[in-house]
XYZ file of C-alpha atoms in Angstrom:
755
model
C 103.152 74.879 69.277
C 100.111 75.251 67.001
C 100.587 76.730 63.517
C 97.737 77.956 61.310
C 97.788 79.270 57.752
C 98.124 82.844 56.593
C 99.400 84.705 53.529
C 103.124 84.736 52.781
C 105.432 87.638 52.029
C 108.608 87.607 50.003
C 111.738 88.478 52.005
C 110.503 90.881 54.744
C 107.349 89.506 56.328
C 105.052 90.160 59.255
C 104.686 87.517 61.933
C 101.725 87.656 64.307
C 100.907 85.434 67.216
C 99.806 84.883 70.781
C 101.868 83.763 73.781
C 100.001 81.482 76.184
C 100.608 79.286 79.221
C 100.814 75.681 78.013
C 99.067 74.438 81.173
C 96.165 76.854 81.591
C 96.050 78.072 77.963
C 95.714 81.586 79.369
C 97.461 84.516 77.621
C 100.810 85.585 79.065
C 101.000 89.405 79.186
C 104.164 91.399 78.411
C 106.217 88.547 76.945
C 109.360 89.646 75.053
C 109.745 88.480 71.448
C 113.135 89.010 69.780
C 114.279 88.404 66.169
C 117.586 86.528 66.222
C 119.133 88.092 63.090
C 118.663 91.795 63.748
C 117.703 92.016 67.440
C 114.362 93.680 66.713
C 112.243 93.291 69.837
C 108.608 93.819 70.783
C 106.742 93.365 74.034
C 103.528 91.373 73.867
C 100.193 92.845 74.804
C 98.293 92.063 77.985
C 96.228 89.543 75.996
C 99.420 87.776 74.857
C 99.284 89.105 71.296
C 102.269 90.366 69.307
C 103.191 91.398 65.762
C 106.639 92.137 64.336
C 108.547 92.316 61.070
C 111.255 89.741 60.279
C 113.840 90.083 57.519
C 114.344 86.456 56.537
C 112.042 83.490 56.167
C 114.715 81.308 57.761
C 114.968 83.548 60.831
C 114.131 82.476 64.392
C 112.347 84.068 67.350
C 113.380 84.042 71.007
C 110.405 84.324 73.373
C 110.797 85.002 77.101
C 108.420 85.866 79.947
C 108.802 86.156 83.694
C 108.118 82.823 85.392
C 108.394 80.759 82.179
C 111.064 78.792 80.377
C 112.416 80.644 77.316
C 111.647 79.271 73.844
C 113.414 79.593 70.496
C 111.369 78.742 67.417
C 111.712 79.085 63.689
C 109.682 81.711 61.875
C 106.640 79.860 60.495
C 105.964 80.025 56.781
C 102.351 80.827 57.529
C 103.214 84.006 59.483
C 100.805 83.201 62.315
C 101.854 81.308 65.419
C 100.727 80.386 68.918
C 103.635 80.183 71.347
C 103.066 77.890 74.315
C 105.495 78.621 77.150
C 106.073 76.181 79.990
C 106.101 77.500 83.572
C 109.462 77.260 85.251
C 109.757 74.525 87.844
C 110.729 77.387 90.115
C 107.799 79.576 89.132
C 107.432 82.656 91.333
C 111.130 83.418 90.724
C 110.566 87.042 89.748
C 113.194 89.745 89.664
C 113.088 91.753 92.914
C 114.857 94.934 93.987
C 113.484 95.916 97.390
C 115.458 93.530 99.571
C 118.953 94.572 98.479
C 118.494 97.684 96.257
C 119.747 95.523 93.389
C 117.772 93.709 90.711
C 118.185 89.983 91.463
C 116.123 86.840 90.981
C 113.867 86.270 93.945
C 115.456 82.854 94.534
C 118.920 84.465 94.691
C 117.975 87.227 97.146
C 119.243 86.614 100.696
C 116.367 88.796 101.912
C 112.868 87.264 101.622
C 110.736 89.468 99.368
C 107.078 88.848 98.573
C 105.911 89.883 95.094
C 102.351 90.663 94.031
C 101.310 91.407 90.455
C 98.353 93.476 89.209
C 96.745 90.183 88.147
C 96.769 89.095 91.803
C 94.951 92.235 92.941
C 92.426 91.968 90.080
C 91.051 88.837 91.737
C 89.267 91.268 94.082
C 89.074 94.628 92.257
C 89.364 97.649 94.554
C 89.646 101.387 93.850
C 92.780 101.793 95.991
C 95.929 99.870 96.775
C 95.121 100.437 100.455
C 92.068 98.189 100.127
C 93.788 95.711 97.794
C 96.432 94.829 100.398
C 93.821 92.957 102.452
C 94.655 89.889 100.284
C 98.321 89.885 101.369
C 99.103 87.447 104.171
C 100.293 89.237 107.329
C 99.377 92.674 105.963
C 96.164 94.365 107.101
C 94.680 97.758 106.198
C 93.421 99.206 109.495
C 90.728 101.875 109.601
C 91.255 104.273 112.493
C 88.124 106.412 112.443
C 84.440 105.650 111.835
C 83.849 109.153 110.494
C 86.793 110.174 108.272
C 87.898 106.597 107.415
C 91.603 107.373 107.643
C 93.781 104.325 108.177
C 97.201 102.759 107.993
C 98.904 99.518 107.016
C 99.810 96.916 109.651
C 102.583 94.405 108.889
C 102.834 91.449 111.275
C 100.678 93.316 113.766
C 102.793 96.472 113.939
C 101.010 99.807 113.517
C 101.105 102.035 110.449
C 103.913 104.417 111.478
C 106.263 101.415 111.451
C 105.508 100.604 107.804
C 107.488 102.458 105.148
C 105.805 102.978 101.781
C 107.947 103.484 98.673
C 107.158 104.198 95.041
C 109.875 102.935 92.701
C 112.167 102.630 95.702
C 111.745 106.269 96.724
C 110.269 107.341 100.114
C 107.617 109.376 98.365
C 104.829 108.724 100.874
C 105.287 111.090 103.801
C 104.274 110.334 107.370
C 101.436 112.855 107.236
C 99.654 110.980 104.472
C 100.479 107.292 104.345
C 96.876 106.374 103.646
C 96.452 109.094 101.032
C 99.683 108.074 99.335
C 98.294 104.582 98.759
C 95.090 105.960 97.298
C 94.858 107.241 93.761
C 97.763 105.265 92.284
C 96.357 104.231 88.877
C 96.288 100.434 88.724
C 97.259 100.532 85.049
C 100.647 101.933 86.075
C 101.552 99.266 88.641
C 104.055 96.642 87.522
C 104.168 94.880 90.883
C 104.178 95.397 94.639
C 107.066 94.077 96.728
C 106.682 93.525 100.471
C 109.519 93.066 102.982
C 108.531 92.130 106.528
C 110.908 93.207 109.261
C 113.305 96.147 109.725
C 115.051 97.514 106.630
C 116.555 100.708 108.013
C 120.086 99.667 107.054
C 119.109 100.446 103.459
C 116.116 102.767 103.712
C 116.640 104.743 106.915
C 113.928 106.045 109.220
C 110.405 104.548 109.260
C 111.499 101.178 107.810
C 111.271 99.803 111.329
C 108.568 97.128 110.998
C 108.488 96.506 107.258
C 108.107 98.209 103.908
C 105.920 98.198 100.814
C 107.470 99.144 97.475
C 105.074 100.007 94.640
C 106.952 99.544 91.360
C 105.484 101.300 88.335
C 105.629 100.025 84.778
C 108.469 100.631 82.355
C 106.916 102.891 79.677
C 108.519 100.780 76.941
C 106.713 97.650 78.142
C 103.321 99.028 79.111
C 100.188 98.559 76.980
C 99.515 101.273 74.435
C 96.181 101.960 76.120
C 94.451 100.506 79.179
C 91.085 101.371 80.691
C 89.308 100.003 83.753
C 85.862 101.355 84.670
C 83.789 99.973 87.544
C 80.882 100.744 89.832
C 79.132 99.146 92.819
C 75.625 98.937 94.221
C 76.781 101.483 96.818
C 77.329 103.868 93.864
C 81.115 103.930 94.116
C 82.467 104.843 90.676
C 86.087 104.287 89.637
C 87.848 105.123 86.352
C 91.437 104.067 85.712
C 93.221 104.968 82.451
C 96.752 104.399 81.121
C 98.361 105.567 77.871
C 101.809 104.830 76.430
C 103.309 107.315 73.993
C 106.695 108.462 72.663
C 108.421 111.823 72.447
C 110.785 111.169 69.570
C 112.853 108.016 69.222
C 114.601 108.159 72.583
C 111.889 109.179 75.021
C 109.129 106.799 76.057
C 106.279 107.930 78.275
C 103.406 106.482 80.252
C 100.501 108.613 81.435
C 97.774 107.557 83.813
C 94.656 108.922 85.453
C 92.504 107.636 88.283
C 89.156 109.144 89.266
C 87.094 107.882 92.198
C 83.682 109.217 93.139
C 81.483 108.229 96.056
C 79.023 110.940 97.023
C 75.903 109.099 98.223
C 75.077 109.036 101.931
C 74.363 105.690 103.588
C 73.382 105.111 107.210
C 72.467 101.454 107.397
C 73.315 101.121 111.123
C 70.942 103.962 112.042
C 73.256 106.191 114.133
C 72.668 109.301 111.958
C 76.324 109.194 110.831
C 77.536 108.283 107.374
C 78.670 104.657 107.334
C 81.393 105.410 104.784
C 83.244 108.658 104.122
C 82.163 110.401 100.940
C 85.068 110.938 98.558
C 85.862 112.726 95.332
C 89.439 112.072 94.193
C 91.475 112.696 91.038
C 95.034 111.451 90.516
C 97.192 112.121 87.443
C 100.492 110.339 86.796
C 103.174 110.617 84.112
C 106.450 108.718 83.750
C 109.258 109.275 81.220
C 112.211 107.038 80.399
C 115.095 107.659 78.038
C 117.019 105.342 75.718
C 120.684 105.824 76.523
C 123.914 104.241 75.444
C 124.864 100.981 77.169
C 121.326 100.738 78.593
C 122.047 103.327 81.271
C 119.044 104.287 83.385
C 117.195 107.587 83.166
C 113.603 108.115 84.305
C 111.395 110.881 85.639
C 107.872 110.647 87.030
C 105.356 112.893 88.752
C 101.915 112.514 90.284
C 99.243 115.048 91.220
C 96.490 114.111 93.666
C 93.493 116.152 94.700
C 90.888 114.786 97.104
C 87.883 116.029 99.026
C 86.345 113.688 101.613
C 83.878 114.119 104.421
C 81.878 112.064 106.866
C 79.584 112.949 109.732
C 75.959 113.512 110.574
C 73.644 112.793 107.668
C 72.338 116.367 107.514
C 75.839 117.951 107.407
C 76.615 120.411 104.625
C 79.615 122.682 104.043
C 77.943 125.593 105.785
C 78.418 123.666 109.045
C 82.175 123.133 108.484
C 84.085 124.085 111.646
C 80.898 124.833 113.591
C 79.455 123.149 116.679
C 75.861 122.528 115.638
C 76.058 119.699 113.063
C 79.095 117.411 113.293
C 81.219 116.620 110.246
C 84.832 115.828 109.417
C 85.926 117.323 106.104
C 89.427 116.785 104.717
C 90.764 118.459 101.600
C 94.198 117.414 100.331
C 96.416 118.501 97.490
C 99.518 116.458 96.807
C 102.447 116.634 94.368
C 105.088 113.931 93.960
C 108.227 113.905 91.837
C 110.742 111.079 91.542
C 113.427 109.903 89.157
C 116.851 108.415 88.638
C 119.866 108.994 86.408
C 122.807 106.660 85.872
C 126.001 108.669 85.526
C 127.961 108.249 82.237
C 130.908 106.577 83.941
C 132.554 103.169 83.708
C 131.355 102.451 87.247
C 127.643 101.925 87.889
C 126.699 105.097 89.758
C 122.994 105.911 90.016
C 121.593 109.172 91.337
C 118.001 108.910 92.618
C 115.774 111.647 93.934
C 112.234 112.385 95.049
C 110.159 115.254 96.369
C 106.629 115.473 97.675
C 104.434 118.259 98.915
C 101.286 117.530 100.906
C 98.757 120.251 101.733
C 95.894 119.383 104.041
C 92.996 121.533 105.144
C 90.751 119.735 107.613
C 87.893 120.304 109.993
C 87.150 117.717 112.677
C 83.900 119.017 114.116
C 84.788 122.500 115.364
C 88.542 121.776 115.431
C 90.465 122.997 112.398
C 93.636 121.167 111.440
C 95.677 122.730 108.634
C 99.073 121.296 107.761
C 101.768 121.465 105.086
C 104.573 118.986 104.679
C 107.408 118.755 102.159
C 109.902 115.922 101.965
C 112.944 115.979 99.711
C 115.176 112.961 99.223
C 118.394 112.395 97.260
C 120.606 109.323 97.070
C 123.586 108.085 95.099
C 124.570 104.429 94.952
C 127.632 102.633 93.647
C 127.034 99.047 92.547
C 130.387 97.256 92.184
C 130.770 93.542 91.373
C 134.281 92.180 91.979
C 136.162 88.882 91.970
C 133.194 87.182 90.359
C 131.731 86.234 93.749
C 131.308 89.560 95.486
C 129.075 92.574 95.021
C 129.558 95.831 96.873
C 126.768 98.373 97.184
C 127.673 101.699 98.745
C 125.623 104.840 98.957
C 124.925 108.185 100.542
C 121.511 109.748 101.093
C 119.908 112.794 102.635
C 116.300 113.359 103.597
C 114.904 116.809 104.372
C 111.499 117.283 106.008
C 109.537 120.484 106.450
C 106.342 120.447 108.503
C 104.004 123.188 109.681
C 100.500 123.145 111.127
C 98.127 125.380 113.034
C 98.394 123.561 116.362
C 100.435 124.434 119.461
C 102.850 121.653 118.497
C 104.651 123.962 116.063
C 104.822 126.974 118.352
C 108.135 128.064 119.794
C 109.087 127.916 123.439
C 107.092 131.034 124.388
C 103.958 129.570 122.818
C 103.346 132.623 120.639
C 105.401 132.463 117.436
C 105.023 129.803 114.758
C 108.058 127.538 114.383
C 107.802 124.965 111.565
C 109.684 121.733 112.036
C 112.695 121.494 109.713
C 115.176 118.655 109.814
C 117.747 117.147 107.455
C 119.011 113.604 108.071
C 122.041 112.533 106.043
C 123.187 108.935 105.961
C 125.690 106.559 104.420
C 125.317 102.824 103.908
C 127.440 99.900 102.831
C 126.381 96.422 101.790
C 128.560 93.460 100.833
C 126.992 90.426 99.189
C 129.060 87.286 98.642
C 128.270 84.119 96.713
C 129.508 81.004 98.501
C 130.196 77.981 96.292
C 127.808 79.458 93.721
C 124.792 78.305 95.763
C 124.678 80.272 98.992
C 124.612 84.028 99.556
C 125.861 86.051 102.517
C 124.935 89.709 102.977
C 126.457 92.077 105.517
C 125.277 95.669 105.686
C 125.291 98.747 107.859
C 123.986 102.285 107.775
C 124.958 105.388 109.732
C 122.504 108.307 109.899
C 122.881 111.623 111.657
C 119.854 113.332 113.132
C 120.638 116.817 114.522
C 118.283 116.093 117.415
C 119.644 112.656 118.323
C 123.142 112.419 116.913
C 124.394 109.354 115.078
C 122.134 106.313 114.584
C 123.747 103.012 113.565
C 121.740 100.154 112.005
C 123.510 96.905 111.047
C 122.134 94.048 108.966
C 122.897 90.374 108.358
C 121.319 87.980 105.850
C 122.209 84.450 104.810
C 120.579 82.363 102.094
C 121.347 78.651 102.061
C 120.381 76.628 98.995
C 119.756 73.364 100.808
C 118.845 71.754 97.470
C 117.578 72.820 94.066
C 114.111 73.059 95.574
C 114.783 74.057 99.198
C 116.047 77.393 100.468
C 116.623 78.626 103.996
C 117.089 82.311 104.830
C 118.243 83.826 108.099
C 117.911 87.591 108.529
C 118.822 89.761 111.482
C 119.053 93.516 111.808
C 117.772 96.662 113.386
C 115.534 99.534 112.429
C 114.829 103.016 113.715
C 112.230 105.739 113.512
C 113.095 109.307 114.430
C 110.758 111.256 116.667
C 107.832 112.667 114.699
C 105.374 114.533 116.905
C 103.484 115.901 113.949
C 100.771 113.554 112.744
C 97.022 113.707 112.430
C 96.788 112.939 116.147
C 96.893 116.693 116.564
C 93.337 116.823 115.260
C 92.399 115.538 118.737
C 93.310 118.929 120.225
C 90.361 120.760 121.674
C 91.696 124.232 122.211
C 95.232 125.325 123.003
C 97.384 122.680 124.636
C 100.941 122.876 125.805
C 103.319 120.348 124.261
C 105.379 118.742 127.034
C 108.411 116.557 126.329
C 109.402 114.370 129.257
C 113.142 113.925 128.950
C 115.135 113.923 125.723
C 113.112 111.803 123.320
C 115.210 109.084 121.754
C 114.560 107.424 118.385
C 112.375 104.349 118.448
C 114.418 101.240 117.740
C 113.708 97.682 116.647
C 115.797 94.499 116.592
C 114.688 91.635 114.414
C 115.418 87.965 113.782
C 113.627 86.291 110.869
C 113.801 82.706 109.610
C 112.359 81.868 106.208
C 112.061 78.479 104.521
C 110.798 77.931 100.975
C 110.197 74.709 99.090
C 109.146 74.113 95.488
C 107.219 71.050 94.399
C 106.389 70.038 90.837
C 104.557 67.090 89.380
C 102.690 66.172 86.213
C 99.563 67.885 87.481
C 101.092 71.253 88.387
C 103.428 72.943 90.870
C 103.423 74.306 94.408
C 105.518 76.972 96.108
C 105.546 76.761 99.914
C 106.907 79.577 102.061
C 107.123 79.532 105.881
C 108.549 82.146 108.239
C 109.102 82.823 111.915
C 110.008 86.221 113.331
C 110.850 87.966 116.562
C 111.062 91.773 116.745
C 111.924 93.696 119.894
C 111.055 97.405 120.077
C 112.400 100.027 122.481
C 111.721 103.723 123.050
C 108.203 103.652 121.627
C 106.559 107.073 121.840
C 102.828 107.326 122.509
C 101.162 110.761 122.961
C 99.308 111.146 126.261
C 96.207 113.339 125.968
C 94.445 112.162 129.135
C 96.758 112.908 132.074
C 96.228 116.656 131.772
C 93.500 118.117 129.503
C 95.663 121.182 128.918
C 98.744 119.288 127.744
C 100.048 116.765 125.243
C 102.716 114.746 127.019
C 105.351 112.836 125.064
C 107.868 110.424 126.525
C 109.654 107.250 125.573
C 107.957 104.093 126.772
C 109.558 102.872 129.982
C 109.538 99.321 128.762
C 109.468 97.470 125.490
C 107.253 96.006 122.827
C 107.538 92.625 121.161
C 106.122 91.272 117.912
C 106.622 87.568 117.337
C 104.924 84.913 115.302
C 104.934 82.405 112.476
C 103.377 82.455 109.017
C 102.931 80.077 106.116
C 101.880 80.628 102.532
C 101.227 78.222 99.668
C 100.869 79.112 95.970
C 99.670 76.297 93.716
C 98.784 75.967 90.041
C 97.240 72.874 88.486
C 96.942 71.633 84.916
C 93.151 71.692 85.283
C 93.418 75.527 85.299
C 92.891 75.860 89.047
C 95.121 78.284 90.986
C 95.104 78.581 94.766
C 96.887 80.862 97.239
C 96.530 80.201 100.970
C 98.201 82.106 103.788
C 98.042 82.046 107.578
C 99.559 84.084 110.434
C 99.919 83.457 114.157
C 101.254 86.494 115.998
C 101.682 87.908 119.458
C 102.233 91.665 119.891
C 102.752 92.777 123.484
C 103.585 96.079 125.174
C 105.573 95.806 128.413
C 105.440 98.867 130.669
C 105.043 99.982 134.300
C 101.796 100.715 136.098
C 101.253 103.571 138.562
C 102.855 101.507 141.332
C 105.959 100.821 139.265
C 105.085 97.197 138.616
C 105.823 95.637 135.246
C 102.721 94.836 133.240
C 102.334 93.192 129.857
C 99.358 94.031 127.660
C 98.292 92.975 124.207
C 98.424 95.784 121.688
C 95.024 97.230 120.802
C 93.515 96.478 117.400
C 95.909 93.598 116.756
C 94.616 90.162 115.832
C 96.337 87.082 117.235
C 95.751 85.072 114.070
C 94.598 85.632 110.501
C 94.294 83.863 107.156
C 93.898 84.908 103.532
C 93.062 82.993 100.378
C 92.441 83.293 96.651
C 90.956 80.505 94.549
C 90.817 81.016 90.768
C 89.547 78.794 88.001
C 89.763 79.363 84.248
C 87.203 77.722 81.972
C 89.675 77.032 79.163
C 89.340 78.713 75.783
C 85.904 80.117 76.589
C 87.518 83.113 78.301
C 85.409 82.731 81.452
C 87.039 82.789 84.873
C 85.988 82.593 88.532
C 87.743 84.086 91.595
C 86.884 83.462 95.245
C 88.899 85.557 97.689
C 88.741 86.325 101.360
C 90.347 86.785 104.739
C 89.503 85.929 108.316
C 90.796 87.575 111.503
C 90.910 86.403 115.080
C 89.710 88.522 118.045
C 91.482 91.769 118.869
C 91.278 94.137 121.845
C 89.211 97.262 121.181
C 89.454 100.743 122.764
C 86.776 101.386 125.407
C 86.186 104.739 127.099
C 85.221 103.676 130.616
C 84.493 100.703 132.819
C 80.803 101.290 132.080
C 81.217 101.284 128.299
C 78.671 98.667 127.079
C 80.506 97.902 123.838
C 82.410 94.641 123.536
C 86.080 94.959 124.498
C 87.027 92.192 122.064
C 86.102 91.850 118.436
C 84.568 88.582 117.229
C 86.196 86.346 114.651
C 85.309 88.166 111.438
C 85.735 87.599 107.742
C 85.359 89.468 104.450
C 84.760 87.202 101.459
C 84.250 88.034 97.804
C 83.376 86.261 94.578
C 83.988 87.426 91.011
C 83.145 86.199 87.513
C 85.054 87.559 84.525
C 84.984 87.096 80.762
C 88.025 87.878 78.612
C 87.888 88.410 74.861
C 90.692 88.046 72.320
C 90.461 91.721 71.324
C 91.659 92.884 74.745
C 88.203 93.471 76.203
C 87.128 92.061 79.567
C 83.951 92.170 81.641
C 83.895 91.352 85.345
C 81.432 91.476 88.203
C 80.564 89.882 91.498
C 79.752 90.317 95.162
C 81.902 91.886 97.862
C 81.470 91.007 101.551
C 79.495 87.936 100.564
C 78.173 87.271 104.079
C 77.324 90.920 104.817
C 79.578 91.342 107.873
C 79.658 94.738 109.620
C 81.236 95.556 113.023
C 77.969 96.811 114.560
C 76.790 93.204 115.015
C 76.408 92.451 118.729
C 77.157 96.057 119.754
C 74.620 98.636 120.955
C 76.499 101.302 118.970
C 79.854 101.964 117.283
C 80.235 105.729 117.708
C 79.983 106.751 121.353
C 77.412 109.502 121.956
C 76.649 110.017 118.284
C 73.647 112.114 119.412
C 75.941 114.596 121.267
C 79.126 114.837 119.144
C 80.218 118.121 120.751
C 79.824 116.763 124.314
C 77.488 119.599 125.233
C 75.600 117.428 127.736
C 78.618 115.670 129.236
C 79.326 116.508 132.888
C 82.760 116.334 134.569
C 83.966 116.288 138.173
C 86.649 118.614 139.549
C 89.417 116.357 138.204
C 88.042 116.376 134.663
C 86.627 112.842 134.923
C 83.377 112.189 133.074
C 80.435 111.626 135.402
C 77.739 109.009 134.899
C 74.385 110.798 134.705
C 70.836 109.737 133.730
C 71.469 111.273 130.300
C 74.959 109.694 130.104
C 74.716 106.443 132.110
C 77.940 104.957 130.696
C 80.121 108.039 131.448
C 81.201 108.437 127.813
C 82.330 111.259 125.565
C 81.940 111.420 121.815
C 84.363 108.929 120.241
C 84.489 107.591 116.650
C 87.622 105.466 117.131
C 85.943 102.163 118.028
C 86.550 100.584 114.636
C 88.201 97.378 113.471
C 86.420 96.505 110.212
C 84.754 98.408 107.335
C 81.136 99.475 107.824
C 80.178 98.478 104.275
C 78.003 95.422 104.033
C 77.272 93.237 101.033
C 77.406 95.003 97.667
C 77.453 94.124 93.998
C 80.124 95.340 91.608
C 80.580 95.329 87.855
C 83.406 96.565 85.665
C 84.882 96.730 82.204
C 88.510 96.606 81.057
C 89.908 97.264 77.624
C 93.560 96.959 76.672
C 95.315 97.782 73.414
C 98.775 96.295 73.659
C 100.349 96.252 70.189
C 103.401 98.395 69.521
């Protein structure tokens, strides 16, 4: 601890200081400083600074921060102090909630939960959380269209519909808009992101079949007073992120945020006359309230408004061509409202009522096909958290989820094909979870959930988890369980309709199911030069009843049926997080995975095929170095992906059916100042990789996007002609990596953190 001189006060006096890491000498944001005599507490700023009033010169301060050993120190006579906290030997032991719906130390959770802080994502600044997740091992943002740039999140190779996205534990991101839900969340409002790989339907219900991502927003009482982050790139992408903490009286604390993203310049570097990147104009506004209540009972309310206009297409497209068949463009306008909150009942038992609601309005034009849709999702849940006998904890709950969906396609017409019939369904469920401490070192979790879907009846999902503390530094976790996803025919796939099609259901569609076994081993190493956290996992997930829409068998129909077979995702992963006394921090992660679909061919023979757009191996890394007290820092981040199968349109398609090994790498330099100001800048996609390398084209028949010159035979099969030698139709779905090449970026952050 370093003490420097300052003026003294008689009796009551102000104490100011900075909380830093005693290894790296870097500021520790959001530390808690408490006065022993009167309990007065403040939360440190993002630059580690704090200031508070003490009543007695002989008083003491208790300083705590996540991931560090607590410290108690006497109030210095000088009134100015630097507090140097030591990292815990078990650093990375954050409090997590996603795995068990209870706040527990990560090391105590029987369910493996990965935690990522805003500081982690700042190593490669991005305008959306969707893009930021590319640094997470085993998680990959997948673009699905070269024109509109919609996408989804893959976890361990499984496609986006199998990933559930939560905000503060609430299923606020509806199936219609997973990608839009991850865009426009102001970074200044994110406390952390928790990732669980594998089924979690026993707690979260439908859609948590392959894994889930929980975005946890800041507590208004602990957020900086003001935070701003403004950046731009050489591609003229402009991003503004603002956060403001304020109070409404003594009992109500609030946090407001705004994110604005603008990219309106057309680029066509691959020369196909189509925009390389979708143009976007997006505004998101967020506000969160929390109340001070007796006995620290919970009460919070938050809402978010999102408005976005995006389009991509031929370079000469303007709005006058929207919906026409002369100049091709895909224009998507969305308006979104989200509401979520919780309230702990004023009872002796811990009963918490949680709720959320979202409304998503989409008005789209895909060439000359209009796709207009509205979706509302309401969710309510009550949980009872009951510790008993000192070794047991019971969590019981009941939930209901109501979904309303309507669009302008034949999919929401009634049986006669004339009258509109929106999809309305309510799915109630109950769940029970028992967690037991064994000898104070091990934890056993048994859980089950029972949901009732009016279309499918009762759906049962059990769960088992065991954490064995092999030693103080070694932990082994075994998890097994099942997940489910109810039939949802209403997604953006309906934009593929070209005229009226009849929706055909082959048999009674059953919910998609998954069964998972996951082994996780973690080991912590510490030595005089730093510490290392090693995490290894192996998983096996078996899927049944997968539903894939068939648009090709009959051009006048959309045919849905359960897969007559199965799908398997299996693999191993390893991740290492290290910090050294020389101010070097390194994160390395690697995945080996095998995702196969087993089905029958036309002759009834069993065939096994690799899933499209799924890499067999991948790796991610971040390397950061701090140049001591100078405030300068350096970050080198990147990922690399193995080959994946790509969708081809015909046997004559000249594009490569397998992607090459490809990598996106970035470098950043930043400079932090003691007044809360920070400058940063660098290069994204350092080696200028784009997926058009080695391919004659990405978008099939970009010169004839309305297929006006395509010829068909009597069976509807595309004919090879001199004008169309490869027998192709217009197709923008051959995409596996972003089309943006190398670009420079620069940004500015400013944080005011004092209470």
